[in-house]
Amino acid sequence: MAYCINGGRALSGEVSAQGSKNAALPILFACMAVRGRVLLSHLPAISDIEKTKALLSEFGAVFESTEEGLLVDTTYIHPAVASPSHTGATRASSYLLGVGLGCFGEVRLSPSGGCNLGKRPLDIHKGALEALGALWQEEEGSIHLYASRLSGRRVRLPYRSVGATVNLLLAALFAEGRTDIYNYAREGHIRELLRFLRAVGAEVAETPTRLTVWGKRPLHSAAFRVSGDEIEAATYLMGGVATGGRVRVSGISPEGLFPLLHTLGKMGVKVETEKDAVAVLARGRLYGTDVVCRPHPGFPTDLHPQMSVLLALSETGGSVRDTVFPDRFGYADALAKMGGAYRRRGSTIRLFPSVLRGAAVAAPDLRAGAALTIAALAAEGRTLLEGEAFIGRGYESFAEKWQSLGGDITLLPSAPPSP
Ligand code: EPU
């Protein structure tokens, strides 16, 4: 399948944000710790959620879709070895390490999947779980992790890894005593996981420097609504900017989007915020800037490819340095095929002012797919974009949402000949 996109129309209108992908995924794994029934609403309708459900089903989790949301029943979960096709389907499958260890005292994990953004080792996860008393063995890429008991400790992560913070939080729920986590990831989806854990009865506290989990608290059923997806919301806002239009996204708190909104302001975009919505209005001239992607509260790496497109469309060009995924440049060649001029040095890409035109390109990963769509909507002529499966991992109703903003984009059953 491929998207057929006719560019050159200013986008205008409003969309509402889907539920946050990167919050919903760890929350689904955290349901295993509850061993009861949890009602999750506002889950995004994306393939990563379906793949996670399939994986958790292997451990006895039962899912029922209701009008109110997804009912997750983990009452009868049991140890299992997840099939490699399930663990290899998402990066989030690595959250089995923390929660599986806690639930069963032992877990085996074949290599996790996820987008190819360069190296994605698990050494920080390993150090964190070993600190609680786990024994970690690796053979041919598969991990065998076990512990007769977990003990709360003071753990300082060497880097603010999102995944390692999730795994440590989940394992700490089962540890004797108190676990203090320093240098933890502060992304909005980690806050959302903490909100979920509190809703099911976990005792977790956050100070500016430390997360504390008191283990072995009884967890209970709850109903929980997942908040809006910041990266999805930002993608539509950036589409509005790229096409010189006006886009409003509702169901999203502006707070989490601050690094983007601040940058867009510097680029000459008018930004309006409300309690639960953000609007952007392009003002004719788009100036370039230099952006550095860092862990939260830095500029998010998940908006790096989209920002590169805006910089290519800007009057002065600019650069993106990605300190989180220093090799996240899978989109660059496709952007060049559309006329985007760039030069890469190490983890930095410099974009030069360019006129984008339609081309036949393929998305190499999820956010690259979003960025190339923005480029295509802003470009002259027609783009055929392959890689729908990547985009479907993280964006629900992707074509429909762009269409509702006036974008000329259609998902074709198979790619027609190049224009
Ligand atoms: N890292 C290590 N060792 C580790 C863990 C991480 O070296 O043990 C490195 C990674 O290789 C990477 C950096 O640290 O260079 C950041 O990794 P992190 O663990 O923070 O990211 P992640 O948990 O693998 C999540 C999101 C990503 C998002 C990053 C950064 C999920 C399922 N994935 O990945 O989301 O880019 O945090 O914010 O939550 C996406 O949604 O498109 C996506 C890729």
mmCIF file of C-alpha atoms and ligand atoms in Angstrom, residues 21-23 25-26 48 91-92 94-95 115 117-126 159-166 185 187 189 231 295-296 300-302 323-326 328 365-367, ligand 1:
data_model
loop_
_atom_site.group_PDB
_atom_site.id
_atom_site.type_symbol
_atom_site.label_atom_id
_atom_site.label_comp_id
_atom_site.label_asym_id
_atom_site.label_seq_id
_atom_site.Cartn_x
_atom_site.Cartn_y
_atom_site.Cartn_z
ATOM 1 C CA LYS A 21 1.145 5.665 21.992
ATOM 2 C CA ASN A 22 4.202 5.813 24.202
ATOM 3 C CA ALA A 23 2.045 6.062 27.342
ATOM 4 C CA LEU A 25 2.238 0.764 25.640
ATOM 5 C CA PRO A 26 3.885 0.696 29.101
ATOM 6 C CA ASP A 48 1.631 -1.306 18.058
ATOM 7 C CA ARG A 91 10.379 -2.062 21.021
ATOM 8 C CA ALA A 92 7.885 -1.933 23.881
ATOM 9 C CA SER A 94 11.231 -5.038 26.282
ATOM 10 C CA TYR A 95 8.868 -3.859 29.069
ATOM 11 C CA CYS A 115 11.919 1.315 14.482
ATOM 12 C CA LEU A 117 16.920 4.316 14.541
ATOM 13 C CA GLY A 118 20.475 3.075 14.958
ATOM 14 C CA LYS A 119 21.803 1.090 17.893
ATOM 15 C CA ARG A 120 19.288 0.417 20.672
ATOM 16 C CA PRO A 121 21.132 -1.550 23.360
ATOM 17 C CA LEU A 122 19.629 -2.602 26.719
ATOM 18 C CA ASP A 123 22.663 -2.087 28.956
ATOM 19 C CA ILE A 124 20.930 0.554 31.095
ATOM 20 C CA HIS A 125 17.922 -1.737 31.595
ATOM 21 C CA LYS A 126 20.346 -4.490 32.593
ATOM 22 C CA TYR A 159 21.271 8.204 31.083
ATOM 23 C CA ARG A 160 17.616 9.266 31.132
ATOM 24 C CA SER A 161 16.458 6.281 29.108
ATOM 25 C CA VAL A 162 12.680 6.065 28.676
ATOM 26 C CA GLY A 163 12.651 2.278 28.397
ATOM 27 C CA ALA A 164 14.985 1.687 31.342
ATOM 28 C CA THR A 165 12.902 4.033 33.518
ATOM 29 C CA VAL A 166 9.766 2.058 32.633
ATOM 30 C CA ALA A 185 13.293 9.948 32.073
ATOM 31 C CA GLU A 187 8.911 12.444 29.149
ATOM 32 C CA HIS A 189 4.482 9.363 28.811
ATOM 33 C CA ILE A 231 3.996 13.633 19.055
ATOM 34 C CA PRO A 295 15.708 13.885 26.652
ATOM 35 C CA HIS A 296 12.745 15.824 28.071
ATOM 36 C CA PRO A 300 11.983 15.555 21.352
ATOM 37 C CA THR A 301 13.847 13.222 19.030
ATOM 38 C CA ASP A 302 10.458 11.973 17.811
ATOM 39 C CA THR A 323 21.836 13.481 20.892
ATOM 40 C CA VAL A 324 19.212 10.796 21.661
ATOM 41 C CA PHE A 325 19.364 8.782 18.435
ATOM 42 C CA PRO A 326 22.531 10.094 16.711
ATOM 43 C CA ARG A 328 18.135 8.954 13.100
ATOM 44 C CA ASP A 365 10.422 4.258 9.993
ATOM 45 C CA LEU A 366 7.413 5.731 11.791
ATOM 46 C CA ARG A 367 8.387 9.367 12.336
HETATM 47 N N1 EPU B 1 20.092 3.546 25.270
HETATM 48 C C1 EPU B 1 21.231 2.843 25.569
HETATM 49 N N2 EPU B 1 21.129 1.799 26.453
HETATM 50 C C2 EPU B 1 19.944 1.461 27.013
HETATM 51 C C3 EPU B 1 18.773 2.190 26.704
HETATM 52 C C4 EPU B 1 18.879 3.236 25.806
HETATM 53 O O1 EPU B 1 22.316 3.130 25.079
HETATM 54 O O2 EPU B 1 19.915 0.498 27.802
HETATM 55 C C5 EPU B 1 20.189 4.628 24.282
HETATM 56 C C6 EPU B 1 19.423 4.281 23.013
HETATM 57 O O3 EPU B 1 20.207 3.501 22.153
HETATM 58 C C7 EPU B 1 19.106 5.638 22.448
HETATM 59 C C8 EPU B 1 18.894 6.482 23.713
HETATM 60 O O4 EPU B 1 19.534 5.776 24.775
HETATM 61 O O5 EPU B 1 20.191 6.117 21.711
HETATM 62 C C9 EPU B 1 17.442 6.720 24.081
HETATM 63 O O6 EPU B 1 16.797 5.492 24.336
HETATM 64 P P1 EPU B 1 15.520 5.381 25.289
HETATM 65 O O7 EPU B 1 15.679 4.170 26.109
HETATM 66 O O8 EPU B 1 15.269 6.679 25.980
HETATM 67 O O9 EPU B 1 14.358 5.183 24.214
HETATM 68 P P2 EPU B 1 13.392 3.942 24.032
HETATM 69 O O10 EPU B 1 12.785 3.590 25.333
HETATM 70 O O11 EPU B 1 14.041 2.894 23.233
HETATM 71 C C10 EPU B 1 11.317 5.505 23.672
HETATM 72 C C11 EPU B 1 10.223 5.641 22.669
HETATM 73 C C12 EPU B 1 10.798 6.190 21.375
HETATM 74 C C13 EPU B 1 11.453 7.543 21.677
HETATM 75 C C14 EPU B 1 12.504 7.383 22.780
HETATM 76 C C15 EPU B 1 13.137 8.702 23.206
HETATM 77 C C16 EPU B 1 8.624 3.932 23.194
HETATM 78 C C17 EPU B 1 8.026 2.622 22.871
HETATM 79 N N3 EPU B 1 9.623 4.334 22.426
HETATM 80 O O12 EPU B 1 12.263 4.600 23.119
HETATM 81 O O13 EPU B 1 9.704 6.400 20.524
HETATM 82 O O14 EPU B 1 12.083 8.018 20.501
HETATM 83 O O15 EPU B 1 11.894 6.790 23.936
HETATM 84 O O16 EPU B 1 12.163 9.601 23.624
HETATM 85 O O17 EPU B 1 8.186 4.623 24.123
HETATM 86 C C18 EPU B 1 8.625 6.644 18.450
HETATM 87 O O18 EPU B 1 7.560 6.786 19.075
HETATM 88 O O19 EPU B 1 8.720 6.864 17.212
HETATM 89 C C19 EPU B 1 9.820 6.222 19.168
HETATM 90 C C20 EPU B 1 10.890 5.765 18.549
#
